[in-house]
PDB file of C-alpha atoms in Angstrom:
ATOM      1  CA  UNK A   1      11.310   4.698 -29.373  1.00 54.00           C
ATOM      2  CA  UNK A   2       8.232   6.978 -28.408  1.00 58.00           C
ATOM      3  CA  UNK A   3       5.595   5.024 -27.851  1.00 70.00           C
ATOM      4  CA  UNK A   4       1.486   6.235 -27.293  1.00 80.00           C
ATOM      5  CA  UNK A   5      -0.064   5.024 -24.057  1.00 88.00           C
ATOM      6  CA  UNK A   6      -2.998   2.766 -24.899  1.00 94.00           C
ATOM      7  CA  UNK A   7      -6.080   2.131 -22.602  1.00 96.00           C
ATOM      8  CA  UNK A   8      -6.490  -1.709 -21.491  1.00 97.00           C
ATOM      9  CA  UNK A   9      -9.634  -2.390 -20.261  1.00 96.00           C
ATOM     10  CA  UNK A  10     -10.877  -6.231 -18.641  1.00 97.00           C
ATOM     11  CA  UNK A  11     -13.999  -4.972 -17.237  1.00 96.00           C
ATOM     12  CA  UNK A  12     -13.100  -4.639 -13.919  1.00 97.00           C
ATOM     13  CA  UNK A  13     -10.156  -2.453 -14.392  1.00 98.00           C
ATOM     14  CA  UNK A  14      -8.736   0.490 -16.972  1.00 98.00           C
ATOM     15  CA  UNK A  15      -5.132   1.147 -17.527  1.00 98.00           C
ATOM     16  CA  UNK A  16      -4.213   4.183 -18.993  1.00 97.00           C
ATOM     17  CA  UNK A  17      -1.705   6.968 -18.749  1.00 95.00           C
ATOM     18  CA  UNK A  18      -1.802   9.241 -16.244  1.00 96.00           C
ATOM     19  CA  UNK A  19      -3.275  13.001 -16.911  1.00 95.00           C
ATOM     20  CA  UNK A  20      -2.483  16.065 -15.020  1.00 96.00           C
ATOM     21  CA  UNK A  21      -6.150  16.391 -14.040  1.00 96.00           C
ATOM     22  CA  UNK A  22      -5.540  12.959 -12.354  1.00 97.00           C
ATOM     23  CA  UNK A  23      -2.851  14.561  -9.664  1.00 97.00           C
ATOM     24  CA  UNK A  24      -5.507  15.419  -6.595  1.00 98.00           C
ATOM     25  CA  UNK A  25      -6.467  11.675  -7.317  1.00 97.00           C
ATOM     26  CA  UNK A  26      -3.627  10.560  -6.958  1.00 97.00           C
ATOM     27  CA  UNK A  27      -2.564  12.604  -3.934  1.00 97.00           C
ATOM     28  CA  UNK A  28      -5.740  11.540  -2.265  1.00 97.00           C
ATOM     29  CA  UNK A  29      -5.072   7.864  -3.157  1.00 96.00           C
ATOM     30  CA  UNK A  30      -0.826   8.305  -1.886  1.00 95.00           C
ATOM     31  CA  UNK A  31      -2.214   9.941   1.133  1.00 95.00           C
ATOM     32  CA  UNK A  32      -4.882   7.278   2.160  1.00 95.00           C
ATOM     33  CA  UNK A  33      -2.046   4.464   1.476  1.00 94.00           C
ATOM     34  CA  UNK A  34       0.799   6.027   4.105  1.00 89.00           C
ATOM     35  CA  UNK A  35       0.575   3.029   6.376  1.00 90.00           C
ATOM     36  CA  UNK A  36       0.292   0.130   2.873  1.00 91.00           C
ATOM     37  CA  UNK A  37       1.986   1.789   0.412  1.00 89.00           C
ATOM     38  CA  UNK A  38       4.179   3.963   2.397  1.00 85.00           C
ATOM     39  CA  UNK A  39       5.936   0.902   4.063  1.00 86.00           C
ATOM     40  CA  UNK A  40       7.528  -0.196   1.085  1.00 89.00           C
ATOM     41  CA  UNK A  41       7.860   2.710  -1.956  1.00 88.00           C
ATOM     42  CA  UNK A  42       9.872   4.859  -0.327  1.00 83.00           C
ATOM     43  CA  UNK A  43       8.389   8.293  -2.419  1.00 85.00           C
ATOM     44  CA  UNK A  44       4.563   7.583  -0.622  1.00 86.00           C
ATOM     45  CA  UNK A  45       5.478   9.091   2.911  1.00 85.00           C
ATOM     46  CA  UNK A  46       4.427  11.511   5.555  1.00 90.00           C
ATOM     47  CA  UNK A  47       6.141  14.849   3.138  1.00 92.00           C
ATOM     48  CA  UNK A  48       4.437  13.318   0.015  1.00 93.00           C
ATOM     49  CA  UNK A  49       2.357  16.575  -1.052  1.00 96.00           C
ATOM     50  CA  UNK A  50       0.172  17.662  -4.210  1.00 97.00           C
ATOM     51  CA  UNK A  51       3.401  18.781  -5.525  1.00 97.00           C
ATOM     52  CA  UNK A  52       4.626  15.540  -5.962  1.00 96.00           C
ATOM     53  CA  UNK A  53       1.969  13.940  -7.777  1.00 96.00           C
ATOM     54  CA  UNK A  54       1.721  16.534 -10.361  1.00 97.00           C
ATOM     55  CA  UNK A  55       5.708  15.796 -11.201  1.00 97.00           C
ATOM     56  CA  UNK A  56       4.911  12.229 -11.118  1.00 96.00           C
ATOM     57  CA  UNK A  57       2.405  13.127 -13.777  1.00 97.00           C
ATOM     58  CA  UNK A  58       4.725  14.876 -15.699  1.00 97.00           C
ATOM     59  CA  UNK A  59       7.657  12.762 -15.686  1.00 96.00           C
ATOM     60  CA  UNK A  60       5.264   9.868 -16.936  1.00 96.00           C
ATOM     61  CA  UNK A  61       4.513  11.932 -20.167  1.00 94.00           C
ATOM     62  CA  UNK A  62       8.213  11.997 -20.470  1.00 94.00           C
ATOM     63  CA  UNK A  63       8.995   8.447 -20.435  1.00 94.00           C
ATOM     64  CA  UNK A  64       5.897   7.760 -22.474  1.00 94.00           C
ATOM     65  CA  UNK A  65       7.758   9.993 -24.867  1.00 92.00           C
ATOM     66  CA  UNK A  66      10.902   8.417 -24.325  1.00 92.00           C
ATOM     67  CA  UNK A  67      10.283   5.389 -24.688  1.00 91.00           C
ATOM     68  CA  UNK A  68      12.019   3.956 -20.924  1.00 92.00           C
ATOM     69  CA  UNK A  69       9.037   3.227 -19.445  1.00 96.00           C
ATOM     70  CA  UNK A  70       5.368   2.743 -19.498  1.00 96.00           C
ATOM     71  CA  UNK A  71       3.994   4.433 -16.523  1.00 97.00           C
ATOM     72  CA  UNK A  72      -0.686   3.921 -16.401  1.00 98.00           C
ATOM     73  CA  UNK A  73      -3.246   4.546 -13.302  1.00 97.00           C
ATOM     74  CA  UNK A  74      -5.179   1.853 -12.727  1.00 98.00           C
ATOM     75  CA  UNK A  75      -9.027   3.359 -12.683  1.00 98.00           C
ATOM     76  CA  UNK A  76     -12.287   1.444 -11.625  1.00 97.00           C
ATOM     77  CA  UNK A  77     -13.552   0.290 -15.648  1.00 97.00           C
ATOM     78  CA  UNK A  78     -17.045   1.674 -14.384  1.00 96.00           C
ATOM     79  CA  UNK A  79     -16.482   4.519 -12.417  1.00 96.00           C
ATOM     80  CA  UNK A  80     -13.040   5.992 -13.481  1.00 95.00           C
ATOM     81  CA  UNK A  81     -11.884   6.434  -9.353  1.00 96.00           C
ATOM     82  CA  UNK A  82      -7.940   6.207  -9.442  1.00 97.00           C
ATOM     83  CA  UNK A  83      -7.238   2.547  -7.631  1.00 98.00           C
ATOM     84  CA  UNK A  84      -3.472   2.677  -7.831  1.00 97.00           C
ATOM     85  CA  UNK A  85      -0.238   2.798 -10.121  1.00 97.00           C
ATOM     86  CA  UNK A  86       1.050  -0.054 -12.290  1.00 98.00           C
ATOM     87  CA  UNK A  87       3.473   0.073 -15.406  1.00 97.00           C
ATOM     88  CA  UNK A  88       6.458  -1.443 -16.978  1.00 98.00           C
ATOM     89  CA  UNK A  89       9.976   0.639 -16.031  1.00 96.00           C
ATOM     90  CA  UNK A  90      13.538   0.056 -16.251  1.00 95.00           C
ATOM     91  CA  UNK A  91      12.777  -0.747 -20.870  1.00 95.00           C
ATOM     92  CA  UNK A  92      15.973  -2.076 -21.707  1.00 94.00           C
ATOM     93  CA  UNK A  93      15.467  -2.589 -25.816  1.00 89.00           C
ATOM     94  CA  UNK A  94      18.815  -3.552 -26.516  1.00 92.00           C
ATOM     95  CA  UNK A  95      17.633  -6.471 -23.706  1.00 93.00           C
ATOM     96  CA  UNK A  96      13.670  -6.689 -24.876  1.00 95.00           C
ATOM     97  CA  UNK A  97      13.432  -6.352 -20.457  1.00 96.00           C
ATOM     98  CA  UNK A  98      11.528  -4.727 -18.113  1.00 96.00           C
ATOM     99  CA  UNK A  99      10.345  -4.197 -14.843  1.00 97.00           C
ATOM    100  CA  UNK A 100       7.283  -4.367 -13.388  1.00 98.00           C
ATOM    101  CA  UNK A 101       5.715  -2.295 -10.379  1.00 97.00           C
ATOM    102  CA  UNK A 102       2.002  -1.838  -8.833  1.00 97.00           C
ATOM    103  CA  UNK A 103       0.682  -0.157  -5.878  1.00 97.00           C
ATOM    104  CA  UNK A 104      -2.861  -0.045  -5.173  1.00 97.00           C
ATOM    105  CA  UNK A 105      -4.494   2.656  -2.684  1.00 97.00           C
ATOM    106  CA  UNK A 106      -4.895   1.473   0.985  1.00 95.00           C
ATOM    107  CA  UNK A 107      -9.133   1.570   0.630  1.00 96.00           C
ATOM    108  CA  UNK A 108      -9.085  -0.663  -2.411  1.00 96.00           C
ATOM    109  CA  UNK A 109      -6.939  -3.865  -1.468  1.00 94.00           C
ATOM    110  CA  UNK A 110      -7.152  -7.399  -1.052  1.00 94.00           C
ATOM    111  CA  UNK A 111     -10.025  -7.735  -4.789  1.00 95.00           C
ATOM    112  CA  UNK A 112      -7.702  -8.261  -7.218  1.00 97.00           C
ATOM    113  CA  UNK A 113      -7.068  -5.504  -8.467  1.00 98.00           C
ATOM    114  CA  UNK A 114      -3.403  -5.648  -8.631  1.00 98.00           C
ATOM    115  CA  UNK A 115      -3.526  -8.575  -9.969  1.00 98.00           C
ATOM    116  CA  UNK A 116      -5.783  -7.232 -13.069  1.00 98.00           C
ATOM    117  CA  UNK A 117      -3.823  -4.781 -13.871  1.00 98.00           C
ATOM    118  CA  UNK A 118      -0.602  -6.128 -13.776  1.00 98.00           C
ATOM    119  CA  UNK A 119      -1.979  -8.921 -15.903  1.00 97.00           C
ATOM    120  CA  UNK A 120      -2.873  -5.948 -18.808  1.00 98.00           C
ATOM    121  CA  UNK A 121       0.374  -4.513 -18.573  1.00 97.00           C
ATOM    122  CA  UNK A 122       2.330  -7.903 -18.626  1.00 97.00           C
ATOM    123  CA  UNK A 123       0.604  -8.844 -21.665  1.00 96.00           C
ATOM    124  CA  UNK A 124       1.040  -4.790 -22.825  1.00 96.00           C
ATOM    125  CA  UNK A 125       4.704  -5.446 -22.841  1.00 95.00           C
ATOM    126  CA  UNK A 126       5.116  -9.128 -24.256  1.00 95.00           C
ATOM    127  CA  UNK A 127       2.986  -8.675 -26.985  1.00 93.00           C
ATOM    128  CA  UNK A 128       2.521  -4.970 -27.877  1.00 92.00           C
ATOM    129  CA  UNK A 129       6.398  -3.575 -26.673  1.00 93.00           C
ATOM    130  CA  UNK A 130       7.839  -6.470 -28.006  1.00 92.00           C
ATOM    131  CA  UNK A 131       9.456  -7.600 -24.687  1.00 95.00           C
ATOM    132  CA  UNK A 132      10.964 -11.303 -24.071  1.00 95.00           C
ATOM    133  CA  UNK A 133      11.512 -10.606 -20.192  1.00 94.00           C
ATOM    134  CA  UNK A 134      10.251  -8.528 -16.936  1.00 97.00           C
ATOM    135  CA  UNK A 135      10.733  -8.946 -13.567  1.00 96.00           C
ATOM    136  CA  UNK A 136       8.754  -8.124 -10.512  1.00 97.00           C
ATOM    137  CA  UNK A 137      10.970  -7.702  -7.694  1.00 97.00           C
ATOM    138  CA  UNK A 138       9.813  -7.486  -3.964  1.00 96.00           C
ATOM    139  CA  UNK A 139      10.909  -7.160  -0.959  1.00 96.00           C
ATOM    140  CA  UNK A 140      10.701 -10.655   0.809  1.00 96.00           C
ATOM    141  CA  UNK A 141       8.326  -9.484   3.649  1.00 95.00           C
ATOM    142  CA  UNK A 142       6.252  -7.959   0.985  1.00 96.00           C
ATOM    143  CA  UNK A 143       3.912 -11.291   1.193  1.00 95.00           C
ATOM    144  CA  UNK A 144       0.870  -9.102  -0.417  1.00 95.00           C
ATOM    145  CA  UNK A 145       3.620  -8.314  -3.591  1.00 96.00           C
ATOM    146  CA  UNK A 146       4.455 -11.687  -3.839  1.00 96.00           C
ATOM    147  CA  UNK A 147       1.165 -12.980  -4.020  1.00 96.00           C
ATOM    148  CA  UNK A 148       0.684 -10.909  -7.182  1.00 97.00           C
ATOM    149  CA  UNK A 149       3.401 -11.934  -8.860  1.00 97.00           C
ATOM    150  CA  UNK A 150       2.699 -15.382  -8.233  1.00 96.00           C
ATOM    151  CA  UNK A 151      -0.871 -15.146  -9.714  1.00 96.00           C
ATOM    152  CA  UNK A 152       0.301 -13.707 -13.117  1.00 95.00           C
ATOM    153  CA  UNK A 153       2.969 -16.450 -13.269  1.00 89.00           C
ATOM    154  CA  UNK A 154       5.362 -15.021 -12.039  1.00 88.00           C
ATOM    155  CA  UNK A 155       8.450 -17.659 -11.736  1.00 92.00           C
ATOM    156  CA  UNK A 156      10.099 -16.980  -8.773  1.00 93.00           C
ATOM    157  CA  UNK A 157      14.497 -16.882  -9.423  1.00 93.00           C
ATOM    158  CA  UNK A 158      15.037 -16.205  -6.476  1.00 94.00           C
ATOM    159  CA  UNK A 159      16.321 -14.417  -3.453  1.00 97.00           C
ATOM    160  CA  UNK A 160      18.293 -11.561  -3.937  1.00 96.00           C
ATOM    161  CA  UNK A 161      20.307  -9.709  -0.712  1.00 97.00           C
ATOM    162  CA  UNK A 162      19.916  -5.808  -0.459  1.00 95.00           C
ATOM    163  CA  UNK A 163      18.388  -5.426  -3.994  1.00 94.00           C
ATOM    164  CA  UNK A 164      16.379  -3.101  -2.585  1.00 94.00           C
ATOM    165  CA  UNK A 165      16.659   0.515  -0.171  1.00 91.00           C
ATOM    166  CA  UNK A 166      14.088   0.802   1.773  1.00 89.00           C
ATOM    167  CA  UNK A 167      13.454   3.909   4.586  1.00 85.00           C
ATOM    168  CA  UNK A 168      17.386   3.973   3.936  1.00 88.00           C
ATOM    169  CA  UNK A 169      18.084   0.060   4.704  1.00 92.00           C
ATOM    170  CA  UNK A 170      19.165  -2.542   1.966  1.00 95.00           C
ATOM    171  CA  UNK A 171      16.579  -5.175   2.737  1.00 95.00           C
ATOM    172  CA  UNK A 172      16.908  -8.781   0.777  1.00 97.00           C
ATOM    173  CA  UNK A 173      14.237  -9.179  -2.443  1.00 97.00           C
ATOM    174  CA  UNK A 174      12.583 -11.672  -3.702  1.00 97.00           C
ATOM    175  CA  UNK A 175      12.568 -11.431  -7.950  1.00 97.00           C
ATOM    176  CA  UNK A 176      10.100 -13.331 -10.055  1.00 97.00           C
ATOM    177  CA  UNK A 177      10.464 -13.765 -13.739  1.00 95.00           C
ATOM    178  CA  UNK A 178       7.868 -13.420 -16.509  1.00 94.00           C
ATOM    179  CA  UNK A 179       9.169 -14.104 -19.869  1.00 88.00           C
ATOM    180  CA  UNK A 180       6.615 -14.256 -23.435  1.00 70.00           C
ATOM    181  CA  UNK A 181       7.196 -18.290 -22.638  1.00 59.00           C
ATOM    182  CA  UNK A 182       5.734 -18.177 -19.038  1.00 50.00           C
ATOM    183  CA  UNK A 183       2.842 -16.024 -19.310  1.00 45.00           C
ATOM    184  CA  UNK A 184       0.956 -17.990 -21.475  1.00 43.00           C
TER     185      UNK A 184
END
């Protein structure tokens, strides 16, 4: 089902959908987060170019429109600077599941920020989308990940081995699991 990207706002942070005039942002923001970012999301390395960013763009609008996911940037709620990437993929309807991602630019870690704004979109998708379940899966030397999902609840089910390809090596995962009864 199409669905319309809202903003969420909690004063620190602003979640909304991406916009093409956001793609040198986000460039700039990929770019500065080679070393963070880069070591884990395999798309946010050395060849990542403007390019890139502007399909990103794009192929949010088209999940928006789809309905499979529910790609947002997460802005500063004063300023509007691009902080990072957070959304809901993987909608399963049939399921009423999700999955839940974040990535926050290399300048801009370690205040909470992913925290925030996966907290908006968690609560996005349980009470807006309708959603029963998500998961946050990371890999298991992803300690800064794992924080996160631990602060918005996040019930950890446990260890899964080579969930996920990484630089082109299955590496184990840990997966957490938020459902509407958790996160309250």
């Amino acid at each position: 089902m199409p669905q319309t990207a809202p903003t969420l706002n909690d004063g620190t942070v602003s979640v909304r959908a991406w916009h093409p005039a956001d793609a040198p942002h986000l460039f700039n923001a990929v770019r500065e987060s080679l070393n963070t970012v880069g070591r884990w999301l395999p798309w946010c390395g050395e060849h990542y170019a403007l390019a890139d960013s502007q399909k990103w763009i794009a192929d949010c609008a088209a999940a928006w429109a789809a309905g499979t996911a529910a790609p947002f940037t997460i802005t500063d709620a004063a300023t509007g600077v691009v902080l990072g990437g957070v959304g809901i993929s993987g909608i399963d309807l049939a399921q009423r599941s999700g999955n839940v991602g974040y990535w926050v630019r290399a300048s801009q870690t370690r205040r909470g920020i992913a925290t925030r704004a996966a907290r908006l979109v968690i609560d996005y998708g349980l009470q807006v989308r309708g959603l029963k379940r998500l998961e946050i899966v990371t890999a298991c030397d992803n300690v800064a990940s794992q924080r996160v999902a631990e602060k918005v609840r996040g019930g950890l089910r446990g260890i899964e081995r080579g969930r996920l390809l990484i630089r082109g090596e299955m590496v184990d995962a840990r997966v957490y699991y938020i459902g509407s009864a958790v996160f309250r």
